[in-house]
Short mmCIF file of C-alpha atoms and ligand atoms in Angstrom, two decimals:
data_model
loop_
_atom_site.label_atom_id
_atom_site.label_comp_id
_atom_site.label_asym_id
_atom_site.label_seq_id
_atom_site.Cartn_x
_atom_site.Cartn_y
_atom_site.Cartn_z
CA UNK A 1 158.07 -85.85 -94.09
CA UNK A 2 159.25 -82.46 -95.69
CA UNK A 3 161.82 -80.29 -94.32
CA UNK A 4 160.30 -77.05 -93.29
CA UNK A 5 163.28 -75.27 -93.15
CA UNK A 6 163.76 -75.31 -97.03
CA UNK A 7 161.38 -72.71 -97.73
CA UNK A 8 162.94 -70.17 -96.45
CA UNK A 9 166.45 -70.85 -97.87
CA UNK A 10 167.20 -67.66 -100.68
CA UNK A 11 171.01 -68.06 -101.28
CA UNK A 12 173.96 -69.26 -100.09
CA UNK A 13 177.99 -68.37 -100.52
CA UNK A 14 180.64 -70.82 -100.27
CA UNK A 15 183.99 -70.24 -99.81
CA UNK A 16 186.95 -72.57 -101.21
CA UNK A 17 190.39 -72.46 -98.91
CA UNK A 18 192.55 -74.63 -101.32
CA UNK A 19 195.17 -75.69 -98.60
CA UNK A 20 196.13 -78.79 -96.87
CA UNK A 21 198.66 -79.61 -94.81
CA UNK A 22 199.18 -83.08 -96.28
CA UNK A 23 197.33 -85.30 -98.75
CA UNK A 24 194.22 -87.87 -97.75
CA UNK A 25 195.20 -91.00 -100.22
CA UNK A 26 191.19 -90.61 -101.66
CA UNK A 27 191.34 -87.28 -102.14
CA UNK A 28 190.61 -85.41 -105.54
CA UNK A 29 189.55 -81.97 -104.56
CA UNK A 30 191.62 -79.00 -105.81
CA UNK A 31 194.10 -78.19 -103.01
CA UNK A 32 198.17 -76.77 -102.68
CA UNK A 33 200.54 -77.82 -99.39
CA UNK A 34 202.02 -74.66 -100.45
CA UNK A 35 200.22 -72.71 -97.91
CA UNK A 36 202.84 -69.58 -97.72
CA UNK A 37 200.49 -68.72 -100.47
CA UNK A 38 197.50 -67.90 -97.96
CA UNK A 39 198.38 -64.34 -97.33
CA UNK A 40 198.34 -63.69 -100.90
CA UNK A 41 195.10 -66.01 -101.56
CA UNK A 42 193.00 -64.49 -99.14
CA UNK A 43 193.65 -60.98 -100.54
CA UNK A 44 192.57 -61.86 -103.86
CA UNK A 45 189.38 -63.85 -102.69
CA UNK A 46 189.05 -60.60 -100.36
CA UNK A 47 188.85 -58.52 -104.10
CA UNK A 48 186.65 -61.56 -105.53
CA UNK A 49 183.63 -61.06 -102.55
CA UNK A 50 184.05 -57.15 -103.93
CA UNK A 51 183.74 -57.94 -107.86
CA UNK A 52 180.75 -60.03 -107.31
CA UNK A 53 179.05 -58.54 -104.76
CA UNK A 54 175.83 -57.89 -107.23
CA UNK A 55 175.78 -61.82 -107.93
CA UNK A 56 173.01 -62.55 -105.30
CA UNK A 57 171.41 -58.82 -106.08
CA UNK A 58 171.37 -58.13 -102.34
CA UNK A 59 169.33 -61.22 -101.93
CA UNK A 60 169.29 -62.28 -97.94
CA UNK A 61 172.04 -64.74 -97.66
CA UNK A 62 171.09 -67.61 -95.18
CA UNK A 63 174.34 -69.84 -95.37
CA UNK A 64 177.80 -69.25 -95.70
CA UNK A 65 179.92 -72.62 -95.89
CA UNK A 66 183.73 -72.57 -95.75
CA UNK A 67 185.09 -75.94 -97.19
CA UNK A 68 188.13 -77.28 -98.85
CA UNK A 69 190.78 -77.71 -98.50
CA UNK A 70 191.12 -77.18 -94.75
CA UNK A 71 189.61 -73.60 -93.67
CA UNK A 72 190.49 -74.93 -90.27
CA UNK A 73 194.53 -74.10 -91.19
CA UNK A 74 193.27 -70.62 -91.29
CA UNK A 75 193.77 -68.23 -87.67
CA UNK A 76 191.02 -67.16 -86.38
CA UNK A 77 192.10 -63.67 -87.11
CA UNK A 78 192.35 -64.46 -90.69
CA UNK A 79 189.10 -66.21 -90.46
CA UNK A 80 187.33 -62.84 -88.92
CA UNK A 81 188.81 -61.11 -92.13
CA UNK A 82 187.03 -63.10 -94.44
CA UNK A 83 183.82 -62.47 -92.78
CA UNK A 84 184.38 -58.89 -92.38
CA UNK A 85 184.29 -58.68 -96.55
CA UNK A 86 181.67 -61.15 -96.36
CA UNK A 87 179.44 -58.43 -94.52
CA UNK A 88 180.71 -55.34 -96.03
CA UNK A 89 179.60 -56.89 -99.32
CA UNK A 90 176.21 -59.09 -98.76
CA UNK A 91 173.76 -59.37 -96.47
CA UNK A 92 173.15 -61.81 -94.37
CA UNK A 93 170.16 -62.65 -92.38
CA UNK A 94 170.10 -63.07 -88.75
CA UNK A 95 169.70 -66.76 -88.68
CA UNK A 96 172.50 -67.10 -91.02
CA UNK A 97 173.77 -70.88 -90.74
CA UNK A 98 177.35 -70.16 -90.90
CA UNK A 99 179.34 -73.73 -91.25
CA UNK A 100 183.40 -74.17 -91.43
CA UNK A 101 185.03 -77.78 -92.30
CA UNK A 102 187.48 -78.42 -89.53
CA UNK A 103 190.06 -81.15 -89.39
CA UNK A 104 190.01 -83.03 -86.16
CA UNK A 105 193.64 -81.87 -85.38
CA UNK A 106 193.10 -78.57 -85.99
CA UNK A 107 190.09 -78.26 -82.84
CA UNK A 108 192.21 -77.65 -79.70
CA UNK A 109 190.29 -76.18 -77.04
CA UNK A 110 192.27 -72.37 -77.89
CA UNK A 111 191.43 -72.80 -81.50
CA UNK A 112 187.94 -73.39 -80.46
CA UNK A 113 187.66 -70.82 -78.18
CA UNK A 114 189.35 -68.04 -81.02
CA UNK A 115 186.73 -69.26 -83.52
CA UNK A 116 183.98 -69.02 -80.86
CA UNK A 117 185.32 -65.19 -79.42
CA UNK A 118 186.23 -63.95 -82.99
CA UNK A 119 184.11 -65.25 -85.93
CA UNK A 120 179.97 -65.65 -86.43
CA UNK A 121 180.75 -69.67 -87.11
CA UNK A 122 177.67 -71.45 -85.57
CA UNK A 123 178.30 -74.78 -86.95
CA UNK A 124 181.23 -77.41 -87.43
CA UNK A 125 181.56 -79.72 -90.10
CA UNK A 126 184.49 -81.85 -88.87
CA UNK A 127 186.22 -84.80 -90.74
CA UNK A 128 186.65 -87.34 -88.54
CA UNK A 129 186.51 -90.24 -91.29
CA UNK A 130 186.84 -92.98 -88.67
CA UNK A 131 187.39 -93.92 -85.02
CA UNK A 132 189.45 -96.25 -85.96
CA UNK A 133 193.54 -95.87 -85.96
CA UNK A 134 194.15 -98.50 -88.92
CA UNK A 135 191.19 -96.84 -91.08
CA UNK A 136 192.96 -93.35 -90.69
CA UNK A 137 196.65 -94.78 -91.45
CA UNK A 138 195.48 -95.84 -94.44
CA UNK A 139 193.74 -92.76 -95.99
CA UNK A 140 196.57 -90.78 -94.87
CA UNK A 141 194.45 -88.44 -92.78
CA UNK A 142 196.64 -86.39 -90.26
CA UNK A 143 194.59 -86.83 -87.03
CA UNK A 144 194.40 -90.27 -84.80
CA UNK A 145 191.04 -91.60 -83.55
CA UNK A 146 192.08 -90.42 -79.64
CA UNK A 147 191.95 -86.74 -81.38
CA UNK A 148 188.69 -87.54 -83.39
CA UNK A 149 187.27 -88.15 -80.44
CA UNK A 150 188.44 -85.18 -78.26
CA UNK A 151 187.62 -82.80 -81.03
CA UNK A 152 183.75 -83.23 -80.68
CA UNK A 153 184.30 -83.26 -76.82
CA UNK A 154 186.59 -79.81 -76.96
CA UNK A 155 184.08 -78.52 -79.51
CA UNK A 156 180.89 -79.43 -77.81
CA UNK A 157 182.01 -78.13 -74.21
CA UNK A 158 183.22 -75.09 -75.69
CA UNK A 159 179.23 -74.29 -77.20
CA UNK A 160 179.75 -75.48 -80.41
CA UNK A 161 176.67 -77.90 -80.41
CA UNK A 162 175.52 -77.72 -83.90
CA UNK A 163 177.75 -80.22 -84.88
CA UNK A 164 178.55 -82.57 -88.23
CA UNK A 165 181.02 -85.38 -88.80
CA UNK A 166 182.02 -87.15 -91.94
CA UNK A 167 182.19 -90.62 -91.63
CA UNK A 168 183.82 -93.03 -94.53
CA UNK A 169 182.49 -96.58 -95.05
CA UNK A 170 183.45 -98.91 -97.65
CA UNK A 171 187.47 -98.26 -96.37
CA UNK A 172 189.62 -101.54 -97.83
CA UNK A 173 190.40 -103.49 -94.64
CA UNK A 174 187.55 -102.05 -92.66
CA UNK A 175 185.00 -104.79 -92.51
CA UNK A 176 181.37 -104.45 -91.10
CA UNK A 177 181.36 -104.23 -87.25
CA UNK A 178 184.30 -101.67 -87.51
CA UNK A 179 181.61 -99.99 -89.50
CA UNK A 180 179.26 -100.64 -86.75
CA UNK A 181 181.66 -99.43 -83.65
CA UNK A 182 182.30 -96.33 -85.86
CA UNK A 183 178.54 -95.07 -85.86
CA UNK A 184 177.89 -96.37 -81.85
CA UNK A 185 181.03 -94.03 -81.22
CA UNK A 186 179.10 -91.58 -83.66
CA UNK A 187 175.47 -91.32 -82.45
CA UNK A 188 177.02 -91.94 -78.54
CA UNK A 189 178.55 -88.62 -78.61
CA UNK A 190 175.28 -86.63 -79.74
CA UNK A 191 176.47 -85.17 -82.58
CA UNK A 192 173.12 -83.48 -84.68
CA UNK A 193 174.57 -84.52 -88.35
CA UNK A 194 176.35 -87.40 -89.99
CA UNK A 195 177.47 -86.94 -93.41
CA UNK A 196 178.51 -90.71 -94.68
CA UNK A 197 180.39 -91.57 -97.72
CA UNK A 198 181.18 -94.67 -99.22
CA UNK A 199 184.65 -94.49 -100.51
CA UNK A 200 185.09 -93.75 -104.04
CA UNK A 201 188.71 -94.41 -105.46
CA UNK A 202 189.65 -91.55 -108.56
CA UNK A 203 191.64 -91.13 -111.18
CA UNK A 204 195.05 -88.82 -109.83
CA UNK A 205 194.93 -90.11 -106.00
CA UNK A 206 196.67 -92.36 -104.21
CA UNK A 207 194.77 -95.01 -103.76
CA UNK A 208 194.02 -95.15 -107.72
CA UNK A 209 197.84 -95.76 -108.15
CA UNK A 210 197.91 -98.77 -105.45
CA UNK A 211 195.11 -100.19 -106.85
CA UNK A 212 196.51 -100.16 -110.50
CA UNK A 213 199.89 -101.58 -108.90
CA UNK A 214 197.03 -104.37 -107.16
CA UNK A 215 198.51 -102.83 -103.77
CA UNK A 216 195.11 -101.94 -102.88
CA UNK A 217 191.96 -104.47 -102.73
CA UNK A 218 188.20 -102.50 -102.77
CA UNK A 219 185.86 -104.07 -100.31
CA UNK A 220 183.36 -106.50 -101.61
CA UNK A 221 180.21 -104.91 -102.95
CA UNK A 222 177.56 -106.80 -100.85
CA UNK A 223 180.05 -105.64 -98.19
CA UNK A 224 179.43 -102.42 -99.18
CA UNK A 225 175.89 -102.38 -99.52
CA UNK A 226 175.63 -104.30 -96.19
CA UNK A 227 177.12 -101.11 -94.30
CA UNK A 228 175.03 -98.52 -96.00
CA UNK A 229 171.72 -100.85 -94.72
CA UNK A 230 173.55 -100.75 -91.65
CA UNK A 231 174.37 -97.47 -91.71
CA UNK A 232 170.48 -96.86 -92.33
CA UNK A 233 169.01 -99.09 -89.43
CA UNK A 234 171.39 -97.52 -86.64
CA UNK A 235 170.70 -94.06 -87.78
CA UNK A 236 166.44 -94.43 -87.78
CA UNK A 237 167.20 -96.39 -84.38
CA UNK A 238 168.94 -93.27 -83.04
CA UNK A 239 166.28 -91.04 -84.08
CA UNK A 240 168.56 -89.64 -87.38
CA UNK A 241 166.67 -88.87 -90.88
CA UNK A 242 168.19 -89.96 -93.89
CA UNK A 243 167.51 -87.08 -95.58
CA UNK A 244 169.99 -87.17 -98.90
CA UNK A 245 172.10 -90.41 -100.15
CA UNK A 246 174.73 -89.48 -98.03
CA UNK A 247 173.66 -86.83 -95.23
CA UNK A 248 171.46 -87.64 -92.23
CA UNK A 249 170.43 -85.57 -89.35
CA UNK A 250 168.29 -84.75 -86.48
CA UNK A 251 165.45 -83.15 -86.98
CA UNK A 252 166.03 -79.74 -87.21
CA UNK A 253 169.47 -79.95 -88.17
CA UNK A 254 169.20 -80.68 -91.91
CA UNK A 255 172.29 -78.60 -93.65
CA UNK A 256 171.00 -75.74 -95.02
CA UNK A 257 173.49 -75.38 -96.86
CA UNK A 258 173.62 -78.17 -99.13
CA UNK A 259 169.53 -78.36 -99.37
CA UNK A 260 170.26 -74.77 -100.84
CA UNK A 261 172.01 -76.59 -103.90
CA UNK A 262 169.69 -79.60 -103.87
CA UNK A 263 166.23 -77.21 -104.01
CA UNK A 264 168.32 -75.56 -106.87
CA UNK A 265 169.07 -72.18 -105.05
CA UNK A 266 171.22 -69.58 -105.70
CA UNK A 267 174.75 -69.62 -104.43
CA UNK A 268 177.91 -67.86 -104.75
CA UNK A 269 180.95 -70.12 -104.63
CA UNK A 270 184.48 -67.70 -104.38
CA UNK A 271 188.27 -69.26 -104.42
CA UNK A 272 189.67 -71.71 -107.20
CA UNK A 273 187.48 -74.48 -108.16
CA UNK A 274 184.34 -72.95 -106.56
CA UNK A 275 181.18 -72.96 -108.84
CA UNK A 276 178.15 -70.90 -108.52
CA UNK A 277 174.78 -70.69 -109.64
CA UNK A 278 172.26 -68.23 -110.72
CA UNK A 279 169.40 -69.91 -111.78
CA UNK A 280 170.49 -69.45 -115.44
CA UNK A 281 173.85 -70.04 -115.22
CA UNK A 282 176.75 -72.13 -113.86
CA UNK A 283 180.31 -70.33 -114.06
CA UNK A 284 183.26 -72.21 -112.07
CA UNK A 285 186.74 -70.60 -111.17
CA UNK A 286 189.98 -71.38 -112.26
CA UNK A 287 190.65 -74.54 -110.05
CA UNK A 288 194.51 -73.50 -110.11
CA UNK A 289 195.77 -71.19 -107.26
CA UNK A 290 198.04 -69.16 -109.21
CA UNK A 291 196.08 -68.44 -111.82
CA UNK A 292 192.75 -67.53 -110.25
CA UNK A 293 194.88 -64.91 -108.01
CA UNK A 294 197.02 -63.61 -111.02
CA UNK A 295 193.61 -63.45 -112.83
CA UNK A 296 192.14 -61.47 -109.88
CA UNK A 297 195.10 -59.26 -109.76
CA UNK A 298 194.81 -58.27 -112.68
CA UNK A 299 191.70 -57.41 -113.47
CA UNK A 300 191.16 -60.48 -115.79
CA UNK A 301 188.33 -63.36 -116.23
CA UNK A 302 188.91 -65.62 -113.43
CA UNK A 303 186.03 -67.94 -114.48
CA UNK A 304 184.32 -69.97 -116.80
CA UNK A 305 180.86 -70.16 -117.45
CA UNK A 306 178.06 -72.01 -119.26
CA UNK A 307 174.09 -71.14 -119.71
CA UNK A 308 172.03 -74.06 -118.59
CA UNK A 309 169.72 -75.44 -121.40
CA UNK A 310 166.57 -77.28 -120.54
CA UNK A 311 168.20 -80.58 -120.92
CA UNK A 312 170.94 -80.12 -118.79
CA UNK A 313 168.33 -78.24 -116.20
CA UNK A 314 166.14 -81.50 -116.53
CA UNK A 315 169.30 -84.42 -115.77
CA UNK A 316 170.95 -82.24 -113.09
CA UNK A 317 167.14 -81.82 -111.36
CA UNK A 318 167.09 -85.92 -111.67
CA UNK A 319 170.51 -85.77 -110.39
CA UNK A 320 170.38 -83.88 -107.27
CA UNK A 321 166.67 -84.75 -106.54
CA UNK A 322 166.43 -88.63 -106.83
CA UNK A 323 169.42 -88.60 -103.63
CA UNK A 324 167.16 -86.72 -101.50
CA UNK A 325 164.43 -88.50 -99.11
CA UNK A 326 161.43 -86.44 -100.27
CA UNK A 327 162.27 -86.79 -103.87
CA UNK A 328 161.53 -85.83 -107.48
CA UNK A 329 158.43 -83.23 -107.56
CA UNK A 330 155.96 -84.42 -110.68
CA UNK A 331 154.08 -81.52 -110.69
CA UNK A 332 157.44 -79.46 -110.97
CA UNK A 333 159.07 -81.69 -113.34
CA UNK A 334 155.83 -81.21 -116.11
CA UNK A 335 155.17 -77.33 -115.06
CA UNK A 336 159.28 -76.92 -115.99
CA UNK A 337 159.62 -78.97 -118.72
CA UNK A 338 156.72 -79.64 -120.86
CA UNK A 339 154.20 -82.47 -121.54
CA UNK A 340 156.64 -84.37 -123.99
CA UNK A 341 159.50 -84.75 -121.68
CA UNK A 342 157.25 -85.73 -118.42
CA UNK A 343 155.56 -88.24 -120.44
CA UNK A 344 159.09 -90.01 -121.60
CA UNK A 345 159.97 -89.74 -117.70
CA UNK A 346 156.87 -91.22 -116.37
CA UNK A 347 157.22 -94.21 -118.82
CA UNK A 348 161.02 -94.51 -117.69
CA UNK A 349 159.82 -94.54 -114.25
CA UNK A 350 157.55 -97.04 -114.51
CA UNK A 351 159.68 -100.02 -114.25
CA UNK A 352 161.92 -99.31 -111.28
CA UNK A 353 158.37 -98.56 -109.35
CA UNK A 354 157.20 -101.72 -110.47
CA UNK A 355 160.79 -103.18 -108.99
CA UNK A 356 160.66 -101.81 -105.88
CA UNK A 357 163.20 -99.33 -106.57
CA UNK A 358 161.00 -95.84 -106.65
CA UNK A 359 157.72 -95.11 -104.89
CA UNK A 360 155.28 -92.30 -105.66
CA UNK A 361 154.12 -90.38 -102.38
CA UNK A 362 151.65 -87.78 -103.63
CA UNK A 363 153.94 -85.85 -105.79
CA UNK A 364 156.81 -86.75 -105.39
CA UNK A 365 158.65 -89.92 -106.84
CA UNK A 366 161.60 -91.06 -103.94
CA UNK A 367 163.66 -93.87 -104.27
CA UNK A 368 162.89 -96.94 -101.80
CA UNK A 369 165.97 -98.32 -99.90
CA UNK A 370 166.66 -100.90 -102.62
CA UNK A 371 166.67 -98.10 -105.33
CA UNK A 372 168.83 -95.53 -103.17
CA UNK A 373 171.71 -98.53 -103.20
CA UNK A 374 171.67 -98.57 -106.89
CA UNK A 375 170.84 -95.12 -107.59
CA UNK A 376 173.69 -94.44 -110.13
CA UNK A 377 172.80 -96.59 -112.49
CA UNK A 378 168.31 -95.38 -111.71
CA UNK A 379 169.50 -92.01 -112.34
CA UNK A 380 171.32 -92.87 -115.52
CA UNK A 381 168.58 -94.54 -116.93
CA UNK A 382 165.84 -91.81 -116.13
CA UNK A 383 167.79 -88.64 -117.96
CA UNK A 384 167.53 -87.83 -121.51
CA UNK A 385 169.49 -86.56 -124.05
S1 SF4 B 401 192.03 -82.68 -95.76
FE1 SF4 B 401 190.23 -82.84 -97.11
S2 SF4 B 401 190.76 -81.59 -98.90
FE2 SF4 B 401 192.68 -81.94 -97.78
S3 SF4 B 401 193.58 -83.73 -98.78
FE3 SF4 B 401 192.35 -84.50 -97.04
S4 SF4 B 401 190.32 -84.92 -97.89
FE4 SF4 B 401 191.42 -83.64 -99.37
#
């Protein structure tokens, strides 16, 4: 099955908002606490949408996704401001899918009615993480599971029905039916997209420091891979699609957002630690607060940038593609990258099809459900240097 509403995806614009009011123990995304910075942030991502506004060369934008961080700290009023420099600067197309993370504490039913009166938001991507009290404790998330759960009932009643949730399996402690009880919960409340990660402890958080101290034990990996089948059973049985590694959806409801970045689209990313990408390019910003607004203020490089080679082009199409249901496109891999290289790629396909791990479905080469559970190490082997 392919997912019409790709094709007419031409370029997307995400917006960082680097603040949180407290830290989630997994957590390694740039973010500050120090959030009597925002006035001065959002004026210098305010000049930012001006500096770049030729990046997408008046392309149609069809998604705008505000992430973070928490955009859901932000007013509504302040909220309305960004999108007022949003449209003064690019143009958007009717249909614009227009998505803002939200943390479960954050939806009361006056926040969600501001958003709905004052901003063109059309979708919620909210980060529930669990149902479960114990679960949430233990990432340190600020929310409890009786406010997970009002949050998609405030949100839904107040006409916000194009709705996501991020789930988290593979939590220490959180053993297989909890897993279980978390998507009934889930797919019960009719939510149209379930983003589901398996918990990955790194470097800098807090869970990488209780696990060093051996405060902190990682669940079993044929744990692990039993709730990602799991997770893959009750979301076909519930009519979901796993469309990506981690994202599944009714149909319809695909984010078009992220397929923007996974069909290798253009997309301007604005705020500290936001990359973007041109087709040729990749540049990233400063991921530190007070220097990407000093920067700005200034009239100075706020960014970093490198051209994308062939190679690179060639392991970060393998990269993005082989998590995505439809797949790696033959035709586009050979017509991109020459005879030599799509030669050395069909031979390094070879034996994961013969495994059981990949299968080829006219063009396209997709991983099986086998290969999708070890598709770091698939990936790995099938890019060149
Ligand atoms: S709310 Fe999100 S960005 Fe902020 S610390 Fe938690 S996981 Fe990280």
């Amino acid at each position: 099955m392919h997912d019409t509403s790709l094709l007419c995806i031409m370029a997307g614009i995400y917006i960082h908002i680097p603040f949180c009011k407290r830290i989630c123990s997994y957590c390694d995304f740039y973010k500050s606490t120090v959030l009597t910075f925002i006035p001065d942030y959002l004026a210098a991502l305010e000049k930012e949408l001006e500096i770049r506004q030729a990046y997408l060369l008046n392309e149609p934008v069809e998604t705008v996704y505000l992430g973070g961080g928490t955009p859901s700290l932000l007013t509504s009023v302040q909220l309305s401001g960004i999108f007022n420099t949003i449209n003064r600067y690019y143009n958007l197309s009717a249909d614009c899918e227009i998505t803002l993370e939200a943390n479960p504490d954050d939806l009361t039913p006056d926040y969600l009615g501001q958003i709905r009166k004052n901003t063109p938001v059309n979708r919620l991507s909210i980060g529930i993480q669990s149902f479960h009290d114990g679960d949430l404790k233990l990432l340190n998330r600020r929310h409890n599971a009786s406010q997970a759960l009002s949050c998609i009932r405030n949100s839904q009643s107040l006409g916000f029905h194009n709705l996501s949730i991020d789930l988290i399996y593979g939590i220490p402690g959180m053993n297989t039916s909890q897993w279980i009880q978390n998507l009934e919960q889930a797919f019960s409340l009719k939510i149209k997209h379930l983003s589901a990660y398996h918990l990955t402890i790194e470097k800098g958080t807090a869970f990488h420091k209780k696990l060093v101290k051996g405060d902190l034990k990682p669940v079993h990996e044929d744990e692990s891979l039993n709730q990602f089948a799991v997770l893959r059973k009750m979301a076909a049985d519930n009519d979901f699609i796993h469309y990506e590694i981690s994202n599944l959806a009714r149909e319809g409801f695909f984010s078009r957002h992220n397929s923007n970045y996974w069909n290798e689209k253009k997309y301007l990313g604005a705020g500290p630690a936001a990359h973007s990408y041109n087709l040729i390019s990749r540049q990233w910003n400063f991921p530190d607060l007070k220097k990407y607004v000093h920067a700005i203020n200034r009239g100075e490089p706020f960014f970093e940038s490198e051209s994308l080679d062939d190679i690179t082009r060639f392991n970060e199409r393998l990269l993005v593609r082989l998590r995505t249901m439809q797949g790696l496109d033959a035709d586009g891999m050979l017509r991109d990258f020459g005879e030599e290289r799509f030669q050395n790629l069909m031979k390094s396909v070879e034996p994961h099809i013969s495994g059981g791990y990949m299968v080829r479905e006219g063009r396209f080469y997709h991983m099986t459900e086998q290969g999708w559970m070890i598709s770091d190490g698939i990936i790995a082997d099938l890019m060149q240097v």
